[in-house]
């Protein structure tokens, strides 16, 4: 299994996020990726390389899942933030006002010229600081996702896009949950565009993959499945319920498997089997796994109780689907353990594949 890692990831390093009335240090830090990379050097699974993809092809791949309006915003965001006030160069951009989209709520079709308003228009939380290096880091991550999808399309059994910031909370035209560009969706779309008729996304992060769900919600060619903490109590709260089954042509092609806080591996594993059966029934020819390691018992912001050894079993179970598979790196905030847990999962997969 080749790993495509993002040489620009550390350019995105937020200082603080808003958490329940306080500014707290960011959980999503560059060291997360460094630990995974170090563990892959200690226990190699295959080549470790930076992605080499054509610039125009990369922009096209990103544009397949994100709107032009959102990408224009994201590309120019830092310059606009600093233009508002030169002192902003020293602080991260965070939104403080949002257009509620209820039936009689605020409008989101008119693009404000005030950048602070734009920031709210294109985001859904205040936990995702946008920094000077965010665009470069996010674009570098999209390159990893595209390279991994290309490798698998060319015949590799699996590939790993090792990047941060993560991606699965980012939607067609919004950021949030520490995510800016949806790497898993970019990989899934790239697999479709390379000729895979049916692609499944199986999200194993603790948090519902709301961005990926939204991107593919009305499509029958990409099945989205997510196993996650019950949104009644867990972030991102406003999506991830069992009755969200897809819409229009996509009706029946979204599956949410929510589990209560405190769930351990035996129930989680049974739920994974349910997810894999859905992938099989769908007739997927390729699989994308947004790989969050925040299901770990030691995770500071999550609530399942998986142990490090469980990730081997998880990898083996995913391999049993028998599909060409792209892994993207998502959450996992027990930083000291994230390398071990990530590589356990990938090693379990590779051993069984
Ligand atoms: Zn997560």
XYZ file of C-alpha atoms and ligand atoms in Angstrom:
354
model
C 0.000 0.000 0.000
C 1.444 3.327 -1.087
C 1.037 6.324 1.188
C 0.716 9.742 -0.401
C 1.511 12.317 2.276
C 0.982 16.039 2.167
C 4.196 18.079 2.324
C 2.185 21.264 2.942
C 0.089 20.055 5.877
C 1.981 21.974 8.571
C 1.178 25.269 6.796
C -2.241 24.853 8.406
C -1.794 25.198 12.163
C -4.642 26.939 13.923
C -3.947 28.659 17.221
C -7.301 28.311 18.963
C -10.864 27.094 18.428
C -14.056 28.266 20.094
C -15.446 25.617 22.447
C -18.491 26.348 24.614
C -17.690 29.955 25.356
C -13.947 29.579 25.626
C -11.063 29.792 23.216
C -9.110 26.550 23.603
C -5.964 25.245 21.843
C -6.778 23.441 18.589
C -7.163 19.672 18.815
C -6.354 19.272 15.130
C -2.563 19.810 15.178
C 0.317 19.080 12.759
C 1.832 16.517 15.164
C -1.085 14.165 14.342
C 0.245 13.570 10.850
C 3.862 13.448 12.009
C 3.032 10.572 14.378
C 1.372 8.574 11.587
C 4.274 9.200 9.221
C 6.806 8.177 11.887
C 4.885 4.960 12.565
C 4.770 4.187 8.831
C 8.542 4.623 8.731
C 8.885 2.225 11.670
C 6.409 -0.343 10.243
C 6.458 0.189 6.475
C 3.437 -0.912 4.429
C 4.777 0.320 1.091
C 6.255 3.408 -0.534
C 5.900 6.742 1.269
C 5.713 9.531 -1.248
C 4.386 13.006 -1.881
C 1.712 13.220 -4.586
C 2.662 14.186 -8.119
C -0.514 15.269 -9.866
C -1.121 17.680 -12.686
C -2.240 21.129 -11.434
C -5.128 21.433 -13.866
C -6.283 17.884 -13.124
C -6.184 18.666 -9.411
C -8.263 21.825 -9.779
C -10.744 19.893 -11.910
C -10.981 17.096 -9.306
C -11.616 19.595 -6.494
C -14.197 21.383 -8.650
C -16.097 18.118 -9.144
C -17.241 18.139 -5.506
C -17.009 21.778 -4.350
C -18.833 24.794 -5.780
C -16.961 27.501 -7.695
C -18.338 30.121 -5.300
C -16.924 28.281 -2.286
C -13.543 27.646 -3.916
C -13.213 31.334 -4.874
C -13.890 32.199 -1.252
C -11.436 29.655 0.163
C -8.628 30.560 -2.245
C -8.798 34.258 -1.433
C -9.906 34.049 2.202
C -6.647 34.809 3.956
C -5.882 37.867 1.796
C -9.367 39.222 2.437
C -9.099 38.577 6.159
C -5.867 40.576 6.363
C -7.287 43.287 4.092
C -10.068 43.835 6.655
C -7.461 44.793 9.252
C -3.673 44.402 8.938
C -3.597 43.240 12.576
C -5.552 40.149 11.443
C -2.284 38.780 10.047
C -1.490 37.719 13.616
C -4.767 35.938 14.305
C -6.729 33.125 12.704
C -9.993 33.825 10.917
C -13.059 32.459 12.738
C -16.695 33.211 11.938
C -19.047 34.838 14.416
C -22.269 35.197 12.407
C -24.191 32.609 10.359
C -27.202 32.647 8.039
C -29.730 30.194 9.497
C -31.359 28.514 6.545
C -34.837 27.833 7.939
C -37.753 28.449 5.635
C -38.083 32.037 6.736
C -34.454 32.417 7.773
C -31.617 34.482 6.378
C -30.651 34.469 2.721
C -27.589 32.572 1.579
C -27.910 33.320 -2.120
C -26.489 36.835 -1.872
C -22.732 36.948 -1.396
C -21.885 39.637 1.181
C -18.953 41.928 0.434
C -18.071 41.983 4.128
C -15.534 39.181 4.622
C -16.615 38.434 8.207
C -20.071 37.698 6.820
C -18.635 35.547 4.004
C -16.765 33.508 6.569
C -20.061 32.735 8.284
C -21.817 32.025 4.984
C -19.314 29.299 4.090
C -18.881 27.640 7.494
C -20.998 25.910 10.120
C -18.939 26.223 13.296
C -16.336 28.365 15.027
C -13.980 25.481 15.709
C -12.218 25.543 12.353
C -9.718 28.394 12.222
C -8.700 29.486 8.751
C -5.024 30.469 8.620
C -2.466 31.861 6.181
C -1.549 28.325 5.082
C -4.989 26.707 5.071
C -5.572 26.805 1.339
C -2.097 25.425 0.518
C -2.486 22.640 3.074
C -6.032 21.728 2.006
C -5.098 21.725 -1.675
C -2.069 19.541 -0.880
C -4.465 17.134 0.818
C -6.725 17.023 -2.217
C -3.633 16.141 -4.265
C -3.000 13.173 -1.929
C -6.607 12.015 -2.351
C -6.415 12.296 -6.135
C -3.049 10.502 -6.290
C -4.387 7.682 -4.103
C -7.488 7.341 -6.292
C -5.312 7.294 -9.426
C -3.077 4.611 -7.921
C -6.071 2.422 -7.102
C -7.660 3.083 -10.513
C -4.398 1.907 -12.069
C -4.736 -1.422 -10.300
C -3.369 -1.054 -6.767
C -5.386 -2.955 -4.160
C -5.240 0.032 -1.794
C -3.671 3.435 -1.200
C -3.543 5.853 1.708
C -3.994 9.638 1.448
C -2.241 10.893 4.575
C -3.126 14.518 4.983
C -4.479 17.132 7.295
C -6.562 19.208 7.756
C -9.134 16.385 7.516
C -11.996 16.540 5.033
C -15.175 14.585 5.779
C -17.105 17.455 7.394
C -16.527 19.791 4.414
C -19.503 20.004 2.054
C -20.011 21.313 -1.473
C -19.917 24.902 -0.237
C -18.985 24.894 3.417
C -16.150 24.260 5.839
C -16.399 23.090 9.435
C -15.288 20.378 11.832
C -11.619 21.256 11.094
C -12.287 20.406 7.401
C -11.994 22.570 4.258
C -11.809 20.287 1.210
C -13.460 16.858 1.319
C -10.626 14.486 0.451
C -12.782 11.354 0.669
C -15.364 12.837 -1.709
C -12.619 13.958 -4.090
C -11.224 10.403 -4.085
C -14.682 8.850 -4.577
C -15.478 11.166 -7.488
C -12.058 10.552 -9.044
C -12.725 6.792 -8.884
C -16.088 7.352 -10.593
C -14.444 9.489 -13.256
C -11.787 6.807 -13.816
C -14.527 4.336 -14.722
C -15.716 2.738 -11.478
C -19.479 2.502 -11.964
C -20.349 2.345 -8.279
C -18.260 3.693 -5.440
C -19.020 3.258 -1.744
C -17.783 5.559 1.004
C -17.660 3.913 4.428
C -16.863 6.503 7.089
C -15.442 5.046 10.322
C -14.662 8.340 12.076
C -16.359 8.921 15.450
C -18.224 11.880 13.960
C -20.835 11.680 11.240
C -19.409 12.374 7.769
C -21.900 15.135 7.121
C -19.972 16.801 4.302
C -19.662 13.594 2.293
C -23.331 12.764 2.878
C -24.380 16.181 1.605
C -22.152 16.008 -1.470
C -23.590 12.671 -2.656
C -27.090 12.864 -1.124
C -28.994 12.934 -4.399
C -26.850 10.431 -6.252
C -27.313 6.707 -6.824
C -23.774 6.057 -8.088
C -22.036 6.767 -4.768
C -23.274 5.022 -1.624
C -22.436 6.870 1.577
C -22.363 4.937 4.857
C -21.282 6.373 8.192
C -20.837 4.719 11.615
C -20.725 7.413 14.265
C -21.710 8.776 17.653
C -25.425 9.561 17.915
C -25.929 13.143 16.681
C -28.490 13.705 19.442
C -25.489 14.103 21.743
C -22.446 14.171 19.457
C -20.962 16.620 16.947
C -21.960 17.608 14.240
C -25.428 17.308 15.873
C -27.588 18.499 12.980
C -27.089 15.586 10.595
C -26.359 11.867 10.857
C -29.743 10.389 11.857
C -31.032 7.032 10.615
C -33.944 8.568 8.706
C -31.592 10.405 6.325
C -31.684 7.882 3.477
C -30.838 10.052 0.485
C -33.136 12.068 -1.772
C -34.318 12.048 -5.379
C -32.210 9.646 -7.431
C -30.146 9.113 -4.291
C -33.063 7.793 -2.231
C -31.829 4.677 -0.434
C -28.142 5.406 -1.080
C -27.229 6.957 2.262
C -26.987 4.883 5.437
C -26.390 6.334 8.899
C -25.506 3.913 11.674
C -25.479 5.981 14.862
C -24.308 4.452 18.140
C -24.554 5.763 21.698
C -21.631 7.337 23.482
C -19.740 4.617 25.367
C -20.078 1.972 22.629
C -17.260 -0.612 22.658
C -15.716 -2.672 19.889
C -18.008 -5.708 19.887
C -21.086 -3.625 19.058
C -19.034 -1.374 16.779
C -17.755 -4.451 14.903
C -21.300 -5.829 14.431
C -22.288 -2.439 13.071
C -19.362 -2.524 10.652
C -20.693 -5.852 9.340
C -24.080 -4.197 8.725
C -22.283 -1.413 6.848
C -20.251 -3.874 4.777
C -23.389 -5.819 3.850
C -24.882 -2.581 2.521
C -21.723 -1.953 0.490
C -21.954 -5.468 -0.946
C -25.688 -5.180 -1.764
C -24.975 -1.894 -3.522
C -22.494 -3.668 -5.808
C -19.635 -1.255 -5.238
C -16.591 -1.701 -7.439
C -14.391 0.529 -5.286
C -14.361 1.697 -1.673
C -13.259 4.895 0.062
C -12.715 4.781 3.814
C -12.587 8.141 5.602
C -10.383 6.824 8.386
C -10.926 8.589 11.679
C -9.142 7.160 14.705
C -11.191 9.145 17.214
C -13.207 6.018 18.079
C -10.213 5.241 20.349
C -10.895 5.018 24.091
C -8.301 7.701 24.833
C -9.685 10.306 22.435
C -10.209 13.632 24.211
C -13.256 14.782 22.205
C -15.076 11.522 21.449
C -16.943 8.785 23.303
C -16.365 5.235 21.998
C -14.021 2.817 23.762
C -12.022 1.066 21.021
C -8.565 -0.187 21.946
C -5.436 -0.053 19.805
C -5.573 -3.797 19.003
C -9.151 -3.415 17.698
C -7.889 -1.443 14.702
C -6.159 -4.559 13.311
C -9.538 -6.322 13.336
C -11.198 -3.295 11.748
C -8.635 -3.335 8.927
C -9.118 -7.079 8.372
C -12.901 -6.657 8.198
C -12.575 -3.834 5.656
C -10.241 -5.963 3.533
C -12.827 -8.756 3.472
C -15.030 -6.520 1.299
C -12.545 -7.429 -1.443
C -12.637 -3.985 -3.067
C -9.949 -1.603 -4.325
C -9.768 0.803 -1.406
C -8.627 4.377 -0.791
C -8.092 5.461 2.806
C -8.160 9.129 3.764
C -6.906 10.387 7.126
C -9.660 12.077 9.134
C -9.993 12.560 12.921
C -8.066 11.125 15.863
C -7.013 13.501 18.605
C -5.253 11.229 21.098
C -2.128 12.432 19.359
C 0.377 10.006 20.965
C -1.738 7.004 19.899
C -2.945 8.121 16.482
C 0.100 6.749 14.626
C -0.172 3.311 16.230
C -3.928 3.108 15.682
C -3.779 4.280 12.052
C -1.021 1.866 11.108
C -2.695 -1.001 13.012
C -5.791 -0.502 10.851
C -3.827 -0.286 7.601
C -1.597 -3.232 8.537
C -4.666 -5.319 9.422
C -6.114 -4.450 6.025
C -2.934 -5.208 4.128
C -2.395 -8.531 5.904
C -5.906 -9.697 5.061
C -6.153 -8.195 1.557
Zn -14.013 12.864 14.088
